[in-house]
Amino acid sequence: MKEPRCIFQFWVFFFLVFCSYPTSVFAEKKSYQILRSLDSTYYYPQKNGLTSLLATVIWKKGVSAGGKFKKNSSVKFSWNGVSDKRTFKVTGESLKTSNDEQNSLLQFFSNYKEVLLPKTLTEKFSRYSGKVSHGNFGIRINLEIDDFQDGVSRYSLFINDKQRNVSRMLIDRVEAPTKVIGVFKYIQKSGLWLVAESVARFNFGGQSHIERTLYYYGQIENIWLVNRIEQTLRKE
């Protein structure tokens, strides 16, 4: 077995506030309707009573891609349901580091803002145009955008119509890695889907890579939130 190239783990500690939530039905065939229906099968904290969130995110072990972060480096993550903004702020011992180190830390953790509190599928793809196709693979939704938001030109979602979730995703990016293949495994909490594991495969610098991410959840005041993430990156 090849040794992991990069391994890290971080923990999340939360303070939160609550409200009520709506539901919907899985049925229609147009892309936005399928996304809306899929959203009713996924667990979103903000759809299950959460109206604001403050979390301390702590880097527990391993090194960053650039080897810059120290163990127990931390940032504050905040979200407000009114503005729907997800922001990070350097905190703790990390405040004693240089501005470059702090900016690097914020830039790195900004990649995980939708992992800590996911947007709904309809929110994430609201500016994308969609096309639905059917086959032995089930349902496929191609979602494209002209302005390459977040460096992505197209997402292809493969829907498991029996389990009613996204089983696989193809991502076409503007810059390397230009193609990413993601596969998802789920658990259920409160009868709804949460991602338990994702495996991404891509080519970068002429090398094939596999990135495996495990998600762990805890319940606070009847709200399920991610409280630990473990990720490994290795060459094939």
mmCIF file of C-alpha atoms in Angstrom:
data_model
loop_
_atom_site.group_PDB
_atom_site.id
_atom_site.type_symbol
_atom_site.label_atom_id
_atom_site.label_comp_id
_atom_site.label_asym_id
_atom_site.label_seq_id
_atom_site.Cartn_x
_atom_site.Cartn_y
_atom_site.Cartn_z
ATOM 1 C CA MET A 1 0.000 0.000 0.000
ATOM 2 C CA LYS A 2 1.354 3.424 -0.909
ATOM 3 C CA GLU A 3 1.976 5.897 1.880
ATOM 4 C CA PRO A 4 -0.415 8.876 2.086
ATOM 5 C CA ARG A 5 1.082 12.059 0.732
ATOM 6 C CA CYS A 6 -0.984 14.309 2.935
ATOM 7 C CA ILE A 7 -3.105 13.569 5.981
ATOM 8 C CA PHE A 8 -4.951 16.046 8.154
ATOM 9 C CA GLN A 9 -7.703 16.178 10.690
ATOM 10 C CA PHE A 10 -9.591 18.980 12.328
ATOM 11 C CA TRP A 11 -12.325 19.351 14.900
ATOM 12 C CA VAL A 12 -15.220 21.757 15.087
ATOM 13 C CA PHE A 13 -16.929 23.186 18.186
ATOM 14 C CA PHE A 14 -20.297 24.916 17.847
ATOM 15 C CA PHE A 15 -22.667 27.536 19.278
ATOM 16 C CA LEU A 16 -26.074 27.758 17.584
ATOM 17 C CA VAL A 17 -29.647 29.138 17.422
ATOM 18 C CA PHE A 18 -32.826 27.477 16.036
ATOM 19 C CA CYS A 19 -36.054 27.962 14.005
ATOM 20 C CA SER A 20 -38.648 25.841 12.072
ATOM 21 C CA TYR A 21 -38.262 24.222 8.602
ATOM 22 C CA PRO A 22 -40.215 23.125 5.480
ATOM 23 C CA THR A 23 -40.263 19.881 3.435
ATOM 24 C CA SER A 24 -40.971 18.912 -0.206
ATOM 25 C CA VAL A 25 -41.597 15.873 -2.449
ATOM 26 C CA PHE A 26 -39.265 14.028 -4.896
ATOM 27 C CA ALA A 27 -41.039 13.863 -8.270
ATOM 28 C CA GLU A 28 -40.435 16.085 -11.329
ATOM 29 C CA LYS A 29 -38.040 15.689 -14.222
ATOM 30 C CA LYS A 30 -36.731 19.190 -14.955
ATOM 31 C CA SER A 31 -33.256 19.809 -13.536
ATOM 32 C CA TYR A 32 -34.205 22.476 -11.004
ATOM 33 C CA GLN A 33 -37.194 20.396 -9.885
ATOM 34 C CA ILE A 34 -35.012 17.315 -9.394
ATOM 35 C CA LEU A 35 -32.503 19.358 -7.389
ATOM 36 C CA ARG A 36 -35.290 20.788 -5.263
ATOM 37 C CA SER A 37 -36.708 17.313 -4.708
ATOM 38 C CA LEU A 38 -33.263 15.909 -3.838
ATOM 39 C CA ASP A 39 -32.867 18.674 -1.269
ATOM 40 C CA SER A 40 -35.826 17.213 0.597
ATOM 41 C CA THR A 41 -33.864 13.960 1.104
ATOM 42 C CA TYR A 42 -30.650 15.607 2.394
ATOM 43 C CA TYR A 43 -30.026 16.810 5.924
ATOM 44 C CA TYR A 44 -29.303 20.539 6.093
ATOM 45 C CA PRO A 45 -28.886 22.091 9.566
ATOM 46 C CA GLN A 46 -30.334 25.385 8.301
ATOM 47 C CA LYS A 47 -33.458 23.496 7.174
ATOM 48 C CA ASN A 48 -33.753 21.737 10.525
ATOM 49 C CA GLY A 49 -33.867 24.695 12.882
ATOM 50 C CA LEU A 50 -30.465 26.382 12.630
ATOM 51 C CA THR A 51 -30.519 30.181 12.158
ATOM 52 C CA SER A 52 -26.957 31.133 13.131
ATOM 53 C CA LEU A 53 -23.707 29.345 13.858
ATOM 54 C CA LEU A 54 -20.334 30.114 15.443
ATOM 55 C CA ALA A 55 -17.688 27.378 15.320
ATOM 56 C CA THR A 56 -14.026 27.042 16.272
ATOM 57 C CA VAL A 57 -12.197 24.945 13.693
ATOM 58 C CA ILE A 58 -8.925 23.424 14.920
ATOM 59 C CA TRP A 59 -6.190 21.829 12.826
ATOM 60 C CA LYS A 60 -5.344 18.739 14.878
ATOM 61 C CA LYS A 61 -2.575 16.893 13.046
ATOM 62 C CA GLY A 62 -0.717 16.474 9.775
ATOM 63 C CA VAL A 63 0.552 19.242 7.523
ATOM 64 C CA SER A 64 -0.983 21.486 4.915
ATOM 65 C CA ALA A 65 -0.176 21.164 1.234
ATOM 66 C CA GLY A 66 2.511 23.822 1.733
ATOM 67 C CA GLY A 67 3.605 22.552 5.151
ATOM 68 C CA LYS A 68 2.834 25.965 6.703
ATOM 69 C CA PHE A 69 0.282 25.209 9.400
ATOM 70 C CA LYS A 70 1.164 24.254 12.946
ATOM 71 C CA LYS A 71 -0.735 21.690 14.984
ATOM 72 C CA ASN A 72 -3.750 23.221 16.773
ATOM 73 C CA SER A 73 -3.913 26.210 14.424
ATOM 74 C CA SER A 74 -7.466 27.517 14.669
ATOM 75 C CA VAL A 75 -9.988 29.756 12.953
ATOM 76 C CA LYS A 76 -13.497 30.923 13.772
ATOM 77 C CA PHE A 77 -16.269 29.995 11.351
ATOM 78 C CA SER A 78 -19.509 31.974 11.428
ATOM 79 C CA TRP A 79 -22.778 31.863 9.530
ATOM 80 C CA ASN A 80 -25.927 33.927 9.784
ATOM 81 C CA GLY A 81 -29.185 32.734 8.262
ATOM 82 C CA VAL A 82 -30.273 36.243 7.302
ATOM 83 C CA SER A 83 -27.242 37.091 5.138
ATOM 84 C CA ASP A 84 -26.318 33.429 4.448
ATOM 85 C CA LYS A 85 -22.637 34.429 4.567
ATOM 86 C CA ARG A 86 -20.002 31.898 5.614
ATOM 87 C CA THR A 87 -16.873 33.569 6.962
ATOM 88 C CA PHE A 88 -13.616 32.625 8.707
ATOM 89 C CA LYS A 89 -11.507 34.617 11.161
ATOM 90 C CA VAL A 90 -8.093 33.766 12.615
ATOM 91 C CA THR A 91 -8.169 33.111 16.357
ATOM 92 C CA GLY A 92 -6.122 31.722 19.264
ATOM 93 C CA GLU A 93 -2.400 31.136 18.879
ATOM 94 C CA SER A 94 -2.719 31.627 15.127
ATOM 95 C CA LEU A 95 -3.016 35.384 15.784
ATOM 96 C CA LYS A 96 0.675 35.351 16.752
ATOM 97 C CA THR A 97 1.741 34.190 13.288
ATOM 98 C CA SER A 98 2.698 36.427 10.355
ATOM 99 C CA ASN A 99 0.108 38.025 8.081
ATOM 100 C CA ASP A 100 1.162 35.688 5.270
ATOM 101 C CA GLU A 101 0.603 32.647 7.502
ATOM 102 C CA GLN A 102 -2.780 33.950 8.640
ATOM 103 C CA ASN A 103 -3.881 34.637 5.071
ATOM 104 C CA SER A 104 -2.713 31.184 4.032
ATOM 105 C CA LEU A 105 -4.695 29.636 6.877
ATOM 106 C CA LEU A 106 -7.852 31.557 5.949
ATOM 107 C CA GLN A 107 -7.478 30.729 2.267
ATOM 108 C CA PHE A 108 -7.089 27.031 3.053
ATOM 109 C CA PHE A 109 -10.081 26.770 5.369
ATOM 110 C CA SER A 110 -12.257 28.812 2.995
ATOM 111 C CA ASN A 111 -12.308 25.668 0.818
ATOM 112 C CA TYR A 112 -14.311 23.979 3.591
ATOM 113 C CA LYS A 113 -16.979 26.582 4.296
ATOM 114 C CA GLU A 114 -19.643 24.537 2.493
ATOM 115 C CA VAL A 115 -18.417 21.365 4.179
ATOM 116 C CA LEU A 116 -19.040 22.851 7.623
ATOM 117 C CA LEU A 117 -22.453 24.122 6.540
ATOM 118 C CA PRO A 118 -23.515 22.900 3.063
ATOM 119 C CA LYS A 119 -25.636 24.967 0.742
ATOM 120 C CA THR A 120 -28.678 23.237 -0.659
ATOM 121 C CA LEU A 121 -28.334 21.886 -4.197
ATOM 122 C CA THR A 122 -30.825 24.449 -5.491
ATOM 123 C CA GLU A 123 -28.799 27.256 -3.883
ATOM 124 C CA LYS A 124 -25.431 25.984 -5.110
ATOM 125 C CA PHE A 125 -26.605 25.576 -8.703
ATOM 126 C CA SER A 126 -29.085 28.447 -8.897
ATOM 127 C CA ARG A 127 -27.053 30.224 -11.627
ATOM 128 C CA TYR A 128 -26.376 27.085 -13.679
ATOM 129 C CA SER A 129 -28.394 25.902 -16.673
ATOM 130 C CA GLY A 130 -29.300 22.222 -16.470
ATOM 131 C CA LYS A 131 -30.030 19.354 -18.838
ATOM 132 C CA VAL A 132 -31.419 15.972 -17.724
ATOM 133 C CA SER A 133 -30.678 12.615 -19.357
ATOM 134 C CA HIS A 134 -31.670 9.045 -18.469
ATOM 135 C CA GLY A 135 -29.901 5.698 -18.915
ATOM 136 C CA ASN A 136 -28.706 2.523 -17.181
ATOM 137 C CA PHE A 137 -26.786 4.791 -14.804
ATOM 138 C CA GLY A 138 -30.073 6.327 -13.662
ATOM 139 C CA ILE A 139 -30.561 10.083 -13.942
ATOM 140 C CA ARG A 140 -27.784 12.471 -15.008
ATOM 141 C CA ILE A 141 -27.966 16.243 -14.680
ATOM 142 C CA ASN A 142 -25.430 18.363 -16.562
ATOM 143 C CA LEU A 143 -25.150 21.826 -15.019
ATOM 144 C CA GLU A 144 -23.206 24.486 -16.930
ATOM 145 C CA ILE A 145 -22.317 28.134 -16.392
ATOM 146 C CA ASP A 146 -20.717 30.714 -18.688
ATOM 147 C CA ASP A 147 -18.691 32.754 -16.187
ATOM 148 C CA PHE A 148 -16.888 29.723 -14.678
ATOM 149 C CA GLN A 149 -17.949 30.401 -11.113
ATOM 150 C CA ASP A 150 -15.367 28.981 -8.651
ATOM 151 C CA GLY A 151 -13.261 27.904 -11.623
ATOM 152 C CA VAL A 152 -15.810 25.249 -12.687
ATOM 153 C CA SER A 153 -17.477 25.181 -16.112
ATOM 154 C CA ARG A 154 -19.684 22.116 -15.606
ATOM 155 C CA TYR A 155 -20.945 19.724 -12.962
ATOM 156 C CA SER A 156 -22.437 16.372 -13.949
ATOM 157 C CA LEU A 157 -24.532 14.807 -11.195
ATOM 158 C CA PHE A 158 -25.444 11.112 -11.326
ATOM 159 C CA ILE A 159 -28.595 10.471 -9.322
ATOM 160 C CA ASN A 160 -29.415 7.192 -7.587
ATOM 161 C CA ASP A 161 -33.165 7.298 -8.115
ATOM 162 C CA LYS A 162 -33.764 4.462 -5.634
ATOM 163 C CA GLN A 163 -31.895 6.043 -2.749
ATOM 164 C CA ARG A 164 -32.673 9.540 -4.008
ATOM 165 C CA ASN A 165 -29.222 11.060 -3.654
ATOM 166 C CA VAL A 166 -26.180 12.020 -5.740
ATOM 167 C CA SER A 167 -24.015 8.907 -6.070
ATOM 168 C CA ARG A 168 -21.324 10.342 -8.341
ATOM 169 C CA MET A 169 -20.173 13.706 -9.660
ATOM 170 C CA LEU A 170 -17.968 14.766 -12.571
ATOM 171 C CA ILE A 171 -16.432 18.236 -12.374
ATOM 172 C CA ASP A 172 -14.981 20.070 -15.382
ATOM 173 C CA ARG A 173 -12.594 22.769 -14.202
ATOM 174 C CA VAL A 174 -10.972 25.682 -16.018
ATOM 175 C CA GLU A 175 -7.554 25.051 -14.441
ATOM 176 C CA ALA A 176 -5.727 21.870 -13.397
ATOM 177 C CA PRO A 177 -6.953 19.448 -12.323
ATOM 178 C CA THR A 178 -9.339 19.920 -15.250
ATOM 179 C CA LYS A 179 -11.433 16.802 -14.549
ATOM 180 C CA VAL A 180 -12.396 15.479 -11.125
ATOM 181 C CA ILE A 181 -14.483 12.349 -10.471
ATOM 182 C CA GLY A 182 -16.182 12.147 -7.076
ATOM 183 C CA VAL A 183 -18.042 9.222 -5.491
ATOM 184 C CA PHE A 184 -20.155 9.528 -2.334
ATOM 185 C CA LYS A 185 -21.271 7.263 0.504
ATOM 186 C CA TYR A 186 -23.982 8.311 2.912
ATOM 187 C CA ILE A 187 -25.435 7.794 6.344
ATOM 188 C CA GLN A 188 -28.900 8.770 7.500
ATOM 189 C CA LYS A 189 -29.686 11.079 10.395
ATOM 190 C CA SER A 190 -33.262 11.925 11.250
ATOM 191 C CA GLY A 191 -34.242 9.964 8.118
ATOM 192 C CA LEU A 192 -32.193 12.231 5.811
ATOM 193 C CA TRP A 193 -28.876 11.810 3.971
ATOM 194 C CA LEU A 194 -25.518 13.094 5.193
ATOM 195 C CA VAL A 195 -22.270 12.472 3.322
ATOM 196 C CA ALA A 196 -20.154 9.973 5.276
ATOM 197 C CA GLU A 197 -17.343 9.552 2.748
ATOM 198 C CA SER A 198 -16.239 11.103 -0.527
ATOM 199 C CA VAL A 199 -13.521 9.819 -2.838
ATOM 200 C CA ALA A 200 -12.175 12.117 -5.559
ATOM 201 C CA ARG A 201 -9.890 11.018 -8.395
ATOM 202 C CA PHE A 202 -7.990 13.443 -10.613
ATOM 203 C CA ASN A 203 -4.784 13.973 -12.586
ATOM 204 C CA PHE A 204 -2.392 16.725 -11.586
ATOM 205 C CA GLY A 205 1.139 17.344 -12.826
ATOM 206 C CA GLY A 206 1.012 14.146 -14.881
ATOM 207 C CA GLN A 207 0.177 12.079 -11.777
ATOM 208 C CA SER A 208 -3.070 10.352 -10.779
ATOM 209 C CA HIS A 209 -4.280 11.227 -7.291
ATOM 210 C CA ILE A 210 -6.943 9.942 -4.900
ATOM 211 C CA GLU A 211 -8.370 12.150 -2.172
ATOM 212 C CA ARG A 212 -10.463 10.359 0.456
ATOM 213 C CA THR A 213 -12.489 12.332 2.993
ATOM 214 C CA LEU A 214 -14.364 10.968 6.003
ATOM 215 C CA TYR A 215 -17.026 13.025 7.773
ATOM 216 C CA TYR A 216 -18.087 12.581 11.400
ATOM 217 C CA TYR A 217 -21.141 14.182 12.976
ATOM 218 C CA GLY A 218 -22.361 15.100 16.417
ATOM 219 C CA GLN A 219 -25.775 16.194 17.629
ATOM 220 C CA ILE A 220 -26.208 19.439 19.551
ATOM 221 C CA GLU A 221 -29.689 20.406 20.692
ATOM 222 C CA ASN A 222 -31.162 17.968 18.134
ATOM 223 C CA ILE A 223 -29.136 19.473 15.265
ATOM 224 C CA TRP A 224 -26.635 17.255 13.426
ATOM 225 C CA LEU A 225 -23.364 19.070 12.604
ATOM 226 C CA VAL A 226 -20.030 17.910 11.254
ATOM 227 C CA ASN A 227 -17.500 17.884 14.114
ATOM 228 C CA ARG A 228 -14.511 16.088 12.600
ATOM 229 C CA ILE A 229 -13.052 15.650 9.123
ATOM 230 C CA GLU A 230 -10.254 13.270 8.149
ATOM 231 C CA GLN A 231 -8.700 13.531 4.705
ATOM 232 C CA THR A 232 -5.915 11.653 2.932
ATOM 233 C CA LEU A 233 -4.333 12.475 -0.414
ATOM 234 C CA ARG A 234 -2.069 10.025 -2.213
ATOM 235 C CA LYS A 235 -0.693 9.238 -5.635
ATOM 236 C CA GLU A 236 -1.925 6.140 -7.457
#
